[in-house]
Structures are given as C-alpha cells and as structure tokens.
Coordinates of C-alpha atoms and ligand atoms in Angstrom, one line a residue:
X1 CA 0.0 0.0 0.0
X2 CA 1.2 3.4 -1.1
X3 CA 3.4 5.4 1.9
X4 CA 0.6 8.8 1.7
X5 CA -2.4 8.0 2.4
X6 CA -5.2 8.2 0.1
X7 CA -9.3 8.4 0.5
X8 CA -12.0 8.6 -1.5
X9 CA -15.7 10.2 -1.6
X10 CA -18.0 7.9 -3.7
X11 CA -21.2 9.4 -3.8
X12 CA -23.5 7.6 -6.4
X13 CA -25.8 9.9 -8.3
X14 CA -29.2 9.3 -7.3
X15 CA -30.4 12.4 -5.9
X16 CA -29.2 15.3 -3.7
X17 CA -26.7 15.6 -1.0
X18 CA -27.7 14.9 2.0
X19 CA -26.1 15.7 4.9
X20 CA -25.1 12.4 6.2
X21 CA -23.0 11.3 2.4
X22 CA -21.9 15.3 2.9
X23 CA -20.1 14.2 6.3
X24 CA -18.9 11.0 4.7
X25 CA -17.3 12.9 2.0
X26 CA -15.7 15.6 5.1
X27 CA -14.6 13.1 7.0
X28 CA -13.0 11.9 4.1
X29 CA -11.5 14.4 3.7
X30 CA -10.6 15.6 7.0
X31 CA -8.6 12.6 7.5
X32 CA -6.5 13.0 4.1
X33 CA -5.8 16.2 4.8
X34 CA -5.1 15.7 8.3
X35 CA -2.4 13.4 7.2
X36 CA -0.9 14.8 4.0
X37 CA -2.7 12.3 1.9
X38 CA -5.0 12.8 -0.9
X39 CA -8.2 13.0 -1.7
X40 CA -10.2 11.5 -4.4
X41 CA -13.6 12.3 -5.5
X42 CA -15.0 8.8 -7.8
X43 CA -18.7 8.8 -9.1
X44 CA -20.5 5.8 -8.8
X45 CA -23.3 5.3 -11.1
X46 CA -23.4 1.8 -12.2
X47 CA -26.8 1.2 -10.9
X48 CA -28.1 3.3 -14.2
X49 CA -31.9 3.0 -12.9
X50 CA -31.0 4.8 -9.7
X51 CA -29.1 7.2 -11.7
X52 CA -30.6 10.7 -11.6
X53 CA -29.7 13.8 -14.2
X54 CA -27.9 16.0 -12.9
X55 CA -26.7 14.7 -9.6
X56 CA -23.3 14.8 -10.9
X57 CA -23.2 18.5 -11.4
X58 CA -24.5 18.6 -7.6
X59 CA -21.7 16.9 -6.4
X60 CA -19.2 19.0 -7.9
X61 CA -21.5 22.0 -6.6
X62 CA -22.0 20.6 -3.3
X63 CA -18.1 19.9 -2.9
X64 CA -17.5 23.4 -4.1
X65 CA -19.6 25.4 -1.9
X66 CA -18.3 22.9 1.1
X67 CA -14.8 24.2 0.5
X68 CA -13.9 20.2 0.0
X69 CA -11.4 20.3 -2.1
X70 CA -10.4 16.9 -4.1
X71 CA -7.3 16.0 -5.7
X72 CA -8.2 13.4 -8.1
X73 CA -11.9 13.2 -9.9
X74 CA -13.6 13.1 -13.1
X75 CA -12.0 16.6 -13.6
X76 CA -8.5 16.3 -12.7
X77 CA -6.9 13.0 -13.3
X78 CA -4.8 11.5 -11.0
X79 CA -3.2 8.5 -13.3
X80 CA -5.7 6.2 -12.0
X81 CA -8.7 7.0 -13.8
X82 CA -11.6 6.9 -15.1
X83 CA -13.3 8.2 -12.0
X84 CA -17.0 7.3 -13.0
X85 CA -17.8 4.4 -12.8
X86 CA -19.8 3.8 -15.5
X87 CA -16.0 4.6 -17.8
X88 CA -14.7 1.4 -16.3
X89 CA -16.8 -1.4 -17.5
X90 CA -13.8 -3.0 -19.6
X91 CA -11.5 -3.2 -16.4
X92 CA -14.3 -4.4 -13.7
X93 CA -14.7 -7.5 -16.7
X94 CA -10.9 -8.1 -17.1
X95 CA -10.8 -8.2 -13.2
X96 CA -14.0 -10.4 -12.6
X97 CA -12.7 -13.1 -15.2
X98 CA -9.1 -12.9 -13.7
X99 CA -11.1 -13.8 -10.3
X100 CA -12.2 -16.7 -11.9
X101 CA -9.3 -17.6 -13.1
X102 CA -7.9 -17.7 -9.3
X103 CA -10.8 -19.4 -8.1
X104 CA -12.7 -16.7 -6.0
X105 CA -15.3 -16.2 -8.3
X106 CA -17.5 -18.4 -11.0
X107 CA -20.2 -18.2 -13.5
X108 CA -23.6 -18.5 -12.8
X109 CA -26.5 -19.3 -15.5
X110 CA -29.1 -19.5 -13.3
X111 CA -32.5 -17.7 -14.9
X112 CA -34.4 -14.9 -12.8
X113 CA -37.0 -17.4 -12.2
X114 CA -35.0 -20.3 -10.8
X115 CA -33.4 -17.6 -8.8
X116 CA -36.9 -16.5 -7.7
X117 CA -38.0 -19.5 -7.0
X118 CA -35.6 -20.6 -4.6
X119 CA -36.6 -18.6 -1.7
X120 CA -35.2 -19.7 1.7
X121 CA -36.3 -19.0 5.3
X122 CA -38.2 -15.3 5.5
X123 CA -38.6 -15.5 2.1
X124 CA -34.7 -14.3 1.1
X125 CA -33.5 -15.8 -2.2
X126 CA -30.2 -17.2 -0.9
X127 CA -27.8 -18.4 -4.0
X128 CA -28.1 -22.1 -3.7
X129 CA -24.5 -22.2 -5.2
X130 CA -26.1 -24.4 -8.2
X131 CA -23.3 -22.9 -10.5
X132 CA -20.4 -22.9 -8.2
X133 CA -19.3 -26.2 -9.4
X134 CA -19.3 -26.5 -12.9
X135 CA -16.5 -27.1 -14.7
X136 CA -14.3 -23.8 -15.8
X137 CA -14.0 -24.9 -19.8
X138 CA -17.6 -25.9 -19.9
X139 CA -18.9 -22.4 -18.1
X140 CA -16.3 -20.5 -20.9
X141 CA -17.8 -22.5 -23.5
X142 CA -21.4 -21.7 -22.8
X143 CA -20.2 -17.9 -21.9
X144 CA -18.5 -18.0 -25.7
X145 CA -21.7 -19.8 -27.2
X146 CA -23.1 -16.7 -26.1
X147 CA -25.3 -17.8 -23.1
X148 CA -26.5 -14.8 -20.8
X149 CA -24.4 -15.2 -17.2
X150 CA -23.4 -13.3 -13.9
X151 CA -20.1 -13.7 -12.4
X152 CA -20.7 -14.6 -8.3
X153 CA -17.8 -14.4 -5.8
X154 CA -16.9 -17.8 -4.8
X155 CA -16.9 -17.5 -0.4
X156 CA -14.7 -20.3 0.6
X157 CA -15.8 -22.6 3.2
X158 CA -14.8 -22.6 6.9
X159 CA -13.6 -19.6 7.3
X160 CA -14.0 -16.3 9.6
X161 CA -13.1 -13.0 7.8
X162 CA -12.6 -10.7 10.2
X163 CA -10.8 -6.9 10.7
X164 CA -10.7 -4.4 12.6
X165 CA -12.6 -1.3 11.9
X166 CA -10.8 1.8 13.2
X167 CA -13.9 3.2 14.7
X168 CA -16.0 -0.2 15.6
X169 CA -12.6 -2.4 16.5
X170 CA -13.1 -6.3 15.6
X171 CA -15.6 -7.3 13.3
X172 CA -15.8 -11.2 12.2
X173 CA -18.3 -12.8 9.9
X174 CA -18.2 -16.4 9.2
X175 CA -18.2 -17.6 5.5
X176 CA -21.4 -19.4 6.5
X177 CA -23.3 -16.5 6.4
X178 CA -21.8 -14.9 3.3
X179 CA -23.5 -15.8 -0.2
X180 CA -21.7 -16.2 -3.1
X181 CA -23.3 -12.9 -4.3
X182 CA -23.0 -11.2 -7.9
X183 CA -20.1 -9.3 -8.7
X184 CA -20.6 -8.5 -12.2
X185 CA -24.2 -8.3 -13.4
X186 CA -25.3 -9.6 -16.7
X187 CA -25.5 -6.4 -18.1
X188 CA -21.6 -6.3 -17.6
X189 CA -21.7 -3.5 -15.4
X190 CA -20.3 -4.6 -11.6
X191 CA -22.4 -4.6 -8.3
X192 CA -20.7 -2.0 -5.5
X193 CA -20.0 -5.1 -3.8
X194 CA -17.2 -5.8 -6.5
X195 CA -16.5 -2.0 -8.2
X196 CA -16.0 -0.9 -4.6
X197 CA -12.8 -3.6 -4.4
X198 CA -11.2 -3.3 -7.5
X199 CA -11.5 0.6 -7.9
X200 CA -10.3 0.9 -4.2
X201 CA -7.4 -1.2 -5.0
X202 CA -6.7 0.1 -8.2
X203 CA -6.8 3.9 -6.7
X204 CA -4.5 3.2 -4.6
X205 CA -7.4 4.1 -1.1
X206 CA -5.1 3.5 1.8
X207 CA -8.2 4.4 4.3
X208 CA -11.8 3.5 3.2
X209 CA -14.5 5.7 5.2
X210 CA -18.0 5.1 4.6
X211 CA -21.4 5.1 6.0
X212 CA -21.7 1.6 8.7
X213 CA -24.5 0.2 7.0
X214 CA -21.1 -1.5 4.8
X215 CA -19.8 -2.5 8.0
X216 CA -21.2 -6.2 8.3
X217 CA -20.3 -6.4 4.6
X218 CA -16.9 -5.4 4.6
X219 CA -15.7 -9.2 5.5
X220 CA -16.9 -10.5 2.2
X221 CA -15.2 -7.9 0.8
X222 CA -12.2 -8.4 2.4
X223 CA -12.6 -12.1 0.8
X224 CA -12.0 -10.6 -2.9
X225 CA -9.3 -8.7 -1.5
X226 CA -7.7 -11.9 -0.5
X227 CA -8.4 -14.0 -3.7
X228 CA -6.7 -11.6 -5.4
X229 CA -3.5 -11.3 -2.9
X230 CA -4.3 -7.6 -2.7
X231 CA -3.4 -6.0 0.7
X232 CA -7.0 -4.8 2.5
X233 CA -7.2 -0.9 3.0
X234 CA -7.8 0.6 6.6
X235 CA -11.7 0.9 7.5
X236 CA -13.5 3.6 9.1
X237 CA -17.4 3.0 9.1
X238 CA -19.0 6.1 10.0
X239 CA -22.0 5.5 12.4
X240 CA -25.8 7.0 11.0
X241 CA -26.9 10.3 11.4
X242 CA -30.4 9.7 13.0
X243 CA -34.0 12.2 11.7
X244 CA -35.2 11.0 15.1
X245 CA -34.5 8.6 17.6
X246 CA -35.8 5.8 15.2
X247 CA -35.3 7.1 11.9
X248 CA -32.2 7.5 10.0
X249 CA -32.2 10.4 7.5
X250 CA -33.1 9.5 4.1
X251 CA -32.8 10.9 0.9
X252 CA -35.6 9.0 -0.1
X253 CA -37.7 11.2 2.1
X254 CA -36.1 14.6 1.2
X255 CA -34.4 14.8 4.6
X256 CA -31.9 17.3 5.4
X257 CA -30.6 17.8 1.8
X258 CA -27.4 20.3 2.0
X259 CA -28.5 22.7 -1.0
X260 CA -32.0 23.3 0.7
X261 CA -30.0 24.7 3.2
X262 CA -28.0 27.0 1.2
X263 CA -31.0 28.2 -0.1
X264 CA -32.8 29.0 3.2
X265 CA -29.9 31.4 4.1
X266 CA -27.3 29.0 6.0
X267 CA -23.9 29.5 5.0
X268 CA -22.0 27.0 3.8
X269 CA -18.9 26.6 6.5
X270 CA -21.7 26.6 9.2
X271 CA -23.5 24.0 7.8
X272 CA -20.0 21.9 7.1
X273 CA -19.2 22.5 10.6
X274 CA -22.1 21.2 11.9
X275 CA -21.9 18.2 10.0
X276 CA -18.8 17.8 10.8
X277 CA -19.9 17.7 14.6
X278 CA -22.0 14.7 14.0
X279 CA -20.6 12.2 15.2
X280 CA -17.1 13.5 15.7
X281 CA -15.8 15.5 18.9
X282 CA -12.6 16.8 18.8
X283 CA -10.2 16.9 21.7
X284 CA -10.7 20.7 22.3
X285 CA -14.1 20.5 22.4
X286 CA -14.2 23.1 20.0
X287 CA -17.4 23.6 18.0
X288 CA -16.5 26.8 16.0
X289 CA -14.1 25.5 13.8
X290 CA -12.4 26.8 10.4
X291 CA -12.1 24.1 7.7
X292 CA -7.9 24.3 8.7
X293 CA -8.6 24.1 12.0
X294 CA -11.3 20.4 11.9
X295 CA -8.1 19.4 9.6
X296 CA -5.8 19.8 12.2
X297 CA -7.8 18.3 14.4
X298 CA -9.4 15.6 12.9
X299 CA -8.4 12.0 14.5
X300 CA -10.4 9.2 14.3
X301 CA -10.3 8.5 17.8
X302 CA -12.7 11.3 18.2
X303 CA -15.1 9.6 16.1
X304 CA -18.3 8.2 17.8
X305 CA -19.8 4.9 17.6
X306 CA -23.2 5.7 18.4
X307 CA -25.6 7.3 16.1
X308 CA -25.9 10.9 16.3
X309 CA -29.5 13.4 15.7
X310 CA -29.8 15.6 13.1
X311 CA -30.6 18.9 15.4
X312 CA -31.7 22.2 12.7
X313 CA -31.7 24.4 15.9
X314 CA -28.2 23.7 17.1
X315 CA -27.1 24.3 13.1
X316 CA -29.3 27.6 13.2
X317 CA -27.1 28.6 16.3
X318 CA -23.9 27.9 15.1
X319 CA -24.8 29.6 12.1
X320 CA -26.0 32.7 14.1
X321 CA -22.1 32.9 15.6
X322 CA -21.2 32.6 12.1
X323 CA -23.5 35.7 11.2
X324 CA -22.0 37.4 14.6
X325 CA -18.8 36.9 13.9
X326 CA -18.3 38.8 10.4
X327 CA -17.5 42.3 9.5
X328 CA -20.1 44.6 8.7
X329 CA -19.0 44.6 5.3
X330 CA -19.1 40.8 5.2
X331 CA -22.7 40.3 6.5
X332 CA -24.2 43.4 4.0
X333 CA -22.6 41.8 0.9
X334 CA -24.1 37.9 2.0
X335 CA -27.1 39.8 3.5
X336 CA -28.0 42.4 0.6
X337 CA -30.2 39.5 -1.1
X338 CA -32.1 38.7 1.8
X339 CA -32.8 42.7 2.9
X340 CA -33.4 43.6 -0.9
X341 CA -36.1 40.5 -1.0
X342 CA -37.9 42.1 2.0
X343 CA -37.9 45.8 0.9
X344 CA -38.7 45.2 -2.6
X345 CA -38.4 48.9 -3.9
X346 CA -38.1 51.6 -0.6
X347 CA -36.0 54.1 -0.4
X348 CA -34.4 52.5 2.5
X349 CA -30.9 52.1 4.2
X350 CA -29.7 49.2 3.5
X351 CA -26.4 49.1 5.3
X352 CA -28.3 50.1 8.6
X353 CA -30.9 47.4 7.8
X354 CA -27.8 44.9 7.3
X355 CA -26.3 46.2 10.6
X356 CA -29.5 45.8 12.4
X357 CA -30.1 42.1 11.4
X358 CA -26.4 40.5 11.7
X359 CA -27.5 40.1 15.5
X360 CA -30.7 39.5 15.6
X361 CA -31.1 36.4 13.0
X362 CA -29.8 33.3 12.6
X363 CA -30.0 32.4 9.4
X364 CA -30.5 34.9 6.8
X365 CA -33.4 33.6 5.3
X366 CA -35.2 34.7 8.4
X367 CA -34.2 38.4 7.1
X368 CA -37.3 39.1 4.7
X369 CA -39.8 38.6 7.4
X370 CA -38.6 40.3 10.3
X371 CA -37.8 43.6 7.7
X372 CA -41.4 43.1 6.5
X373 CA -42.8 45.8 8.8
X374 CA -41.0 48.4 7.0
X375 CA -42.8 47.7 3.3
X376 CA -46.3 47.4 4.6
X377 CA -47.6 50.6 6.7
X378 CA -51.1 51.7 7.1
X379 CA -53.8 51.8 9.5
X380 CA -53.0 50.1 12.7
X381 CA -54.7 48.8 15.8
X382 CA -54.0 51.9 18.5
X383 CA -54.4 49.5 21.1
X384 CA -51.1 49.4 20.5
X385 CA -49.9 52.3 22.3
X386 CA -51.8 51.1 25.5
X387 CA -48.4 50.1 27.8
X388 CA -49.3 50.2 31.9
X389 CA -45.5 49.9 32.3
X390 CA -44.1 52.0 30.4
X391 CA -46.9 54.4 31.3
X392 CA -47.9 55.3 28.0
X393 CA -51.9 55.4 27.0
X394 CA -53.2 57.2 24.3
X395 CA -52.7 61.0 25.4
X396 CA -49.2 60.3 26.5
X397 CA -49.3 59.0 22.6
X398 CA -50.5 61.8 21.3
X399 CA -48.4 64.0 23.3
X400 CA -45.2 61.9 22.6
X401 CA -45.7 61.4 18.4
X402 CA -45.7 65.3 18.5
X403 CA -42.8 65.7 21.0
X404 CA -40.8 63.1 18.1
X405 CA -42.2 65.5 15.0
X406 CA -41.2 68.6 16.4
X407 CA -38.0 67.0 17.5
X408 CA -36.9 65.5 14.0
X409 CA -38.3 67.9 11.6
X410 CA -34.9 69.9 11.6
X411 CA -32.7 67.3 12.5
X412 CA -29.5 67.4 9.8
X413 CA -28.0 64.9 11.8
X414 CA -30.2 61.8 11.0
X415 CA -28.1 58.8 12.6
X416 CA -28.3 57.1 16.1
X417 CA -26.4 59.9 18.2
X418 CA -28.0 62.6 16.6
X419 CA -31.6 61.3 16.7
X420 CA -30.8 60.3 20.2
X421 CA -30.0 63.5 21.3
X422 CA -32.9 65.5 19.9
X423 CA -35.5 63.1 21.3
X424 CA -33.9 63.1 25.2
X425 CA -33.6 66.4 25.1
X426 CA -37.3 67.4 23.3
X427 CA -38.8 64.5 26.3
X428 CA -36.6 66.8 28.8
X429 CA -38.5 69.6 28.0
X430 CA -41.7 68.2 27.7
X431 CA -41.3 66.5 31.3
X432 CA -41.6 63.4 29.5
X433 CA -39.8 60.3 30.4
X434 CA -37.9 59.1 27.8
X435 CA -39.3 55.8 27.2
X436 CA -42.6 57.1 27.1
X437 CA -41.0 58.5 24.3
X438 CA -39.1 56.1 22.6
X439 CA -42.1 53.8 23.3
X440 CA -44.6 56.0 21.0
X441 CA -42.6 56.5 18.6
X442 CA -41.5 53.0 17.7
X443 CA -45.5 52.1 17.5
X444 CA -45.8 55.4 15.7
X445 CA -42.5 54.9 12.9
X446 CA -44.3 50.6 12.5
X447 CA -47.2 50.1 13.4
X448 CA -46.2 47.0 14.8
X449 CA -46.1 45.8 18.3
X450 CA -42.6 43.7 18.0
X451 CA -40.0 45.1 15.8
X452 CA -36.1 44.5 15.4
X453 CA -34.9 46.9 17.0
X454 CA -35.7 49.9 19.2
X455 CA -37.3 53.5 17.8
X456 CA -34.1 55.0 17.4
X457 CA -32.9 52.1 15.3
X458 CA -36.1 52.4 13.4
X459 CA -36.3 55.8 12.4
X460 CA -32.1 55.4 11.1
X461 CA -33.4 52.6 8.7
X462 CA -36.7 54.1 7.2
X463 CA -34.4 57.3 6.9
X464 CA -35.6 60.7 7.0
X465 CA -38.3 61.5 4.8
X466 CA -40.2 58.2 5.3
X467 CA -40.1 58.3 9.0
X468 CA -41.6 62.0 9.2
X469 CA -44.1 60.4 7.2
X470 CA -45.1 57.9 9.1
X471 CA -44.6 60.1 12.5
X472 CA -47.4 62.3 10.6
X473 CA -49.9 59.8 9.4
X474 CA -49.8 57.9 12.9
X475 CA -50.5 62.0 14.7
X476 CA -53.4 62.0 12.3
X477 CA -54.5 58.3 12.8
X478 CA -54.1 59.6 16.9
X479 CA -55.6 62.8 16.5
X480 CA -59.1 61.1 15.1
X481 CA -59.9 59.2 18.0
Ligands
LIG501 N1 -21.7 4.8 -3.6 C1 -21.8 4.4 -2.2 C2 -22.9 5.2 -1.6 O1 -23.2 6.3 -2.0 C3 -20.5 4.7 -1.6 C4 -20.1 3.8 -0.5 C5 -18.6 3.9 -0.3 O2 -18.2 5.0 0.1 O3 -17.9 2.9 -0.5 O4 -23.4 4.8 -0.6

C-alpha cells in the first residue's frame, strides 16, 4: 500500500446531498488532509436506474460550496482513472474473469425465475450455489456460445473473515453467512460489492470511510481482497446520522438535503461544521471550527460509535455565531439579497438594515420577514400604544408622536447619536420620560407591536423623509380618536 495515504468520496448519483454522504465525503477528507494524503472524488453510477440527471453536477457544486477540495476526480486525473464508474466497465470484466481464473469467483447461469423460486427461510432468495461447481472450460464455452451469465464471488468454506474497523474495533463474519453474491451483473456492469474492491485497490485508497451500513459487509469484501493477494485498505465505518430517535435520514424522504440549506440562508462553512460535529468530537471540544482548524484536528479517535440526531436548531445557532462573527461589510454583501427581498423597492438604508439584522437572525433567510414591517404601513390597531409599564396610554401617545415631529423635523443629523440626542432632550423639556418616548414612537415609525430593533434604530433605517411620514400619518391616525 502506497506510503501517503489516500481516500476517496463515492457518492452515487441518485439524488441530492444529504447531509449524512456530505459528512462521509468531510470526514474523508478531513482525514486525508489531516495526514498529507489525498483526496479522491470517484462517481459511482453503475446502478443506471437509480441514476438521476444532474446529480453529478450537484456533487461537484456541493463539494464546491463545502470548501472540499479533491485532488483526483472526473475533472483532474490522478493517473488512475476513469473516476465514474460507468467509464470502467472493460477493467471491472478483465478483473472479474481474472477472479475466476484464481478461483474466487464463478459463472452463474441461473434464470431470474429459478433464482426467484428458490426462496429460503423469510422469504430471502439465498444463491443455492447451483453454478459454483461447474467445470471452468464448460462455463467458458457456454459464456462464448453466447449464453446470458453473472459472475458470483466464490466465499470459501470454513472460514471467519474478520478486521478491525478503526472506529467499531473487531468485526468477524463467518463464511457461513456470506453468499456467493453477484459481482458482475449480466448487463456487464459490476455490483458495489465488486466496483467498490477493484477501484479501491486500483486507486490506490489506503483508508476507506463510509457510512456503517457496509460494516457487516466489509468481511466479504475483504474475501475478494484476499483471492486476489491484494493487501485490504484501513476501515473507518461512520456511524448514522439519526431524523429522530428511530429514523435515519433518508434521501428517499427529502431529509436534510445540503443545497435546501444554502437556499434557506445557511452559510456553507456553518452548515459543514455542523456536520462535521456529528458524530465526531474533537479533543478541544471546540465547536466553532475553520475548515484548517477540523483538519488539524481531525483523528479518528474522536469519532463516535453511536448514532448521532440531526438537530436544525443547534445548526441555526452555530450559524447565528457565524453571522455574529463577520464584518459589517461581510454580512451586508451575503445579507443584501435577503434585505433587498424584504424591501422590494423603498427608499431604505440598506447598510443600517444589514447592521441591524447581523445580531438578531440566525440564518438569513429569516431576514425578509422580520424587515417586513417596514414595506407594509397603514392603519393600525392603536391598542397598541396602551403600555401600563411603560406608562404610556393614548394622550401620553399623542403627546409623545408630536414631541418626536417637532424633534426631527430639523434634525441634519439623522443617525443614532443625533436622533438620540434631539429626542432626550425634546422628552426633557416636555417632562416626559424618555421611554414614554421612545415607546410611542417605535408604534408610531411601525405600526407593529414587535420590531427589530428599538425606535431609534427604526427611524435610522426608514431614513428621514419616510419616518416624518409615518410620524405624521400615525398624529393623524391619533388625533381622530
Ligand atoms: N456509492 C456508495 C454510496 O453512495 C459509496 C459507498 C462507499 O463509500 O464505499 O453509498
């Protein structure tokens, strides 16, 4: 086996990403990185019926926007290619004959409906091994005469094929309970339970990480290995990331697919680190973590055996201390979609909007609907103004919307100090308290009872003109009752 060590991602085609192949694929490549190895990204889409359109190009997109970065793939060749699967047809045929040849594997000739009828206990079809002995010139003949076959890996008898998984430890099957399963298909095109061998081998994969469900398989693999007189890679089965305590996710159900994240306004490295926190605690017991610093970090010790839950609200609060943690500049340029969606049109400011929000959401697709109040103003229930606390009623309304107006009108200065200043000081003379105020006028500037932000913050992002608007029609709305 080569000195660097070398990993692979082999998503197969059949849909989106979800996020439990997107931590298989991290892990992956955590683990190469980690170690100075490489990475290798190989498609796997011999099962043609299961292949969808366009899940390749989600791959590559999913990789990209998950800052996993692959050495070797359909793309860039690495010498050991082709990387799709459904490229290597010829070399999966030369390998499955040569495995005849050494005796680990046979020809079968056995119909669909013999095979369907022999059903064994629970009503599993079990290979009865009908073909396994027939003579090797008399299976090449009827393979030449042009009969339809499989090729089915021959599991010798009496043994125990065991290893020892680098997350799980020991793991023995006995060859009793292995079938002589189908390695090449009579289509020609290999099962995974063969491709997955001879492309591992043939890459060169020093450490093989995958999702457990192939740990109880691995064994029989491990058998081909052996036939050949290949030396086994290093296993690490990933345990499941669980929808609930009794259900894994599924792509089949739409679970937890990475780009519906993207879309809903997570960022990308918050979502990767999360993932990347399923089932894997580094020593630190950091959770914020830079792609550089999971690398230098990732060892497989930290990786759990037991499943782990999917949890959206821990994912929405790591991705809030994403949010926290940028510039301003940062979080207006990835916000500006989000705040431009829920002001369609306005005259607003869109920087103070942006500075507003970078605390106060989680995920910026929560943006369009907490900025909603400032598109949609008109008549409003004054109930609103009724606060026994803050001791405002309707007069103290009235008397504070025109303390704000007469405050504002020749305000220059129209930011958070200078605002600030006019309305303590107009309240001041008044003998108003200040959050009598400040109360009014946020009801006055929204007509909402919960906003963002206070009525100072308010007023900055409707800007002048459209706040002594507002001020104005809520004096009149006031002034009629
Ligand atoms: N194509 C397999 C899957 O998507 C990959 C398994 C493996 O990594 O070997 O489940």
């Amino acid at each position: 086996m080569s000195d660097t060590v070398r990993t692979r991602f082999a998503p197969s085609p059949t849909g989106f990403m979800h996020i439990g192949n997107l931590r298989t694929g991290l892990y992956a490549y955590l683990f190469a990185r980690h170690n100075g190895g490489k990475f290798i990204l190989r498609i796997e889409d011999t099962d043609r019926e299961r292949t969808v359109q366009g899940a390749v190009e989600m791959v590559y997109r999913t990789l990209k926007a998950a800052g996993i970065d692959y050495d070797e793939g359909p793309d860039r060749d690495g010498g050991v290619g082709p990387y799709i699967q459904s490229e290597r047809a010829d070399i999966y045929k030369k390998y499955a004959e040569e495995l005849v040849e050494r005796g680990g594997a046979y020809y079968c000739f056995c119909t669909k409906e013999r095979l369907e009828s022999i059903s064994g206990e629970n009503g599993t079809h079990t290979y009865d091994r009908k073909c396994r002995n027939i003579p090797l010139d008399e299976a090449k003949a009827r393979v030449a005469a042009g009969e339809p076959y499989v090729i089915r890996q021959k599991v010798p008898d009496g043994v125990v094929s065991s290893y020892r998984d680098m997350v799980f430890g020991e793991i023995s099957v006995s060859s009793e309970d292995i079938e002589d399963g189908v390695l090449l298909k009579s289509d020609g095109m290999p099962t995974y339970n063969f491709a997955n061998v001879v492309d591992d081998h043939l890459m060169g994969i020093t450490h093989v990480l995958r999702g457990a469900e192939y740990l109880s398989s691995t064994p029989k693999y491990n058998l081909i290995y052996d036939a050949f007189g290949w030396e086994r890679p290093h296993y690490m089965h990933l345990p499941a990331i669980m929808k609930d305590a009794t259900r894994k996710l599924s792509k089949r159900y739409g679970d937890a697919n990475f780009e519906d994240f993207l879309a809903k306004g997570y960022l990308p490295q918050a979502v990767v680190n999360y993932v990347a926190l399923l089932g894997w605690c580094p020593k630190s017991g950091d959770e914020k973590m830079t792609m550089d610093e999971m690398i230098a970090q990732f060892t497989p010790d930290g990786v759990s055996v037991s499943n782990s839950i999917f949890d959206e609200q821990k994912m929405k609060w790591l991705n809030g201390e994403y949010l926290k943690a940028m510039t301003e500049d940062e979080f207006y340029a990835v916000s500006l979609p989000y705040i431009e969606k829920g002001v369609a049109g306005g005259g607003f400011d869109k920087r103070e909007i942006a500075r507003l929000m970078q605390t106060r959401v989680d995920v910026l697709g929560d943006i369009p609907e907490k900025i909603a109040f400032l598109g949609d103003f008109g008549e409003y229930d004054l109930a609103m103004y009724e606060h026994k606390k803050m001791k405002v009623d309707l007069d103290v309304a009235k008397k504070a919307v025109k303390v704000s107006i007469d405050a504002l009108e020749g305000l220059n200065d129209w930011n958070e100090e200078g605002i600030r200043a006019a309305i303590s000081s107009a309240a001041e003379a008044a003998e108003m308290k200040g959050g009598q105020v400040m109360f009014s006028m946020r009801v006055a500037l929204t007509g909402q009872p919960s906003t963002p932000g206070g009525a100072i913050e308010m007023a900055v992002v409707l800007g002048k003109e459209e706040s002594m608007r507002r001020l104005r029609f809520s004096q009149e709305l006031l002034d009629r009752n």
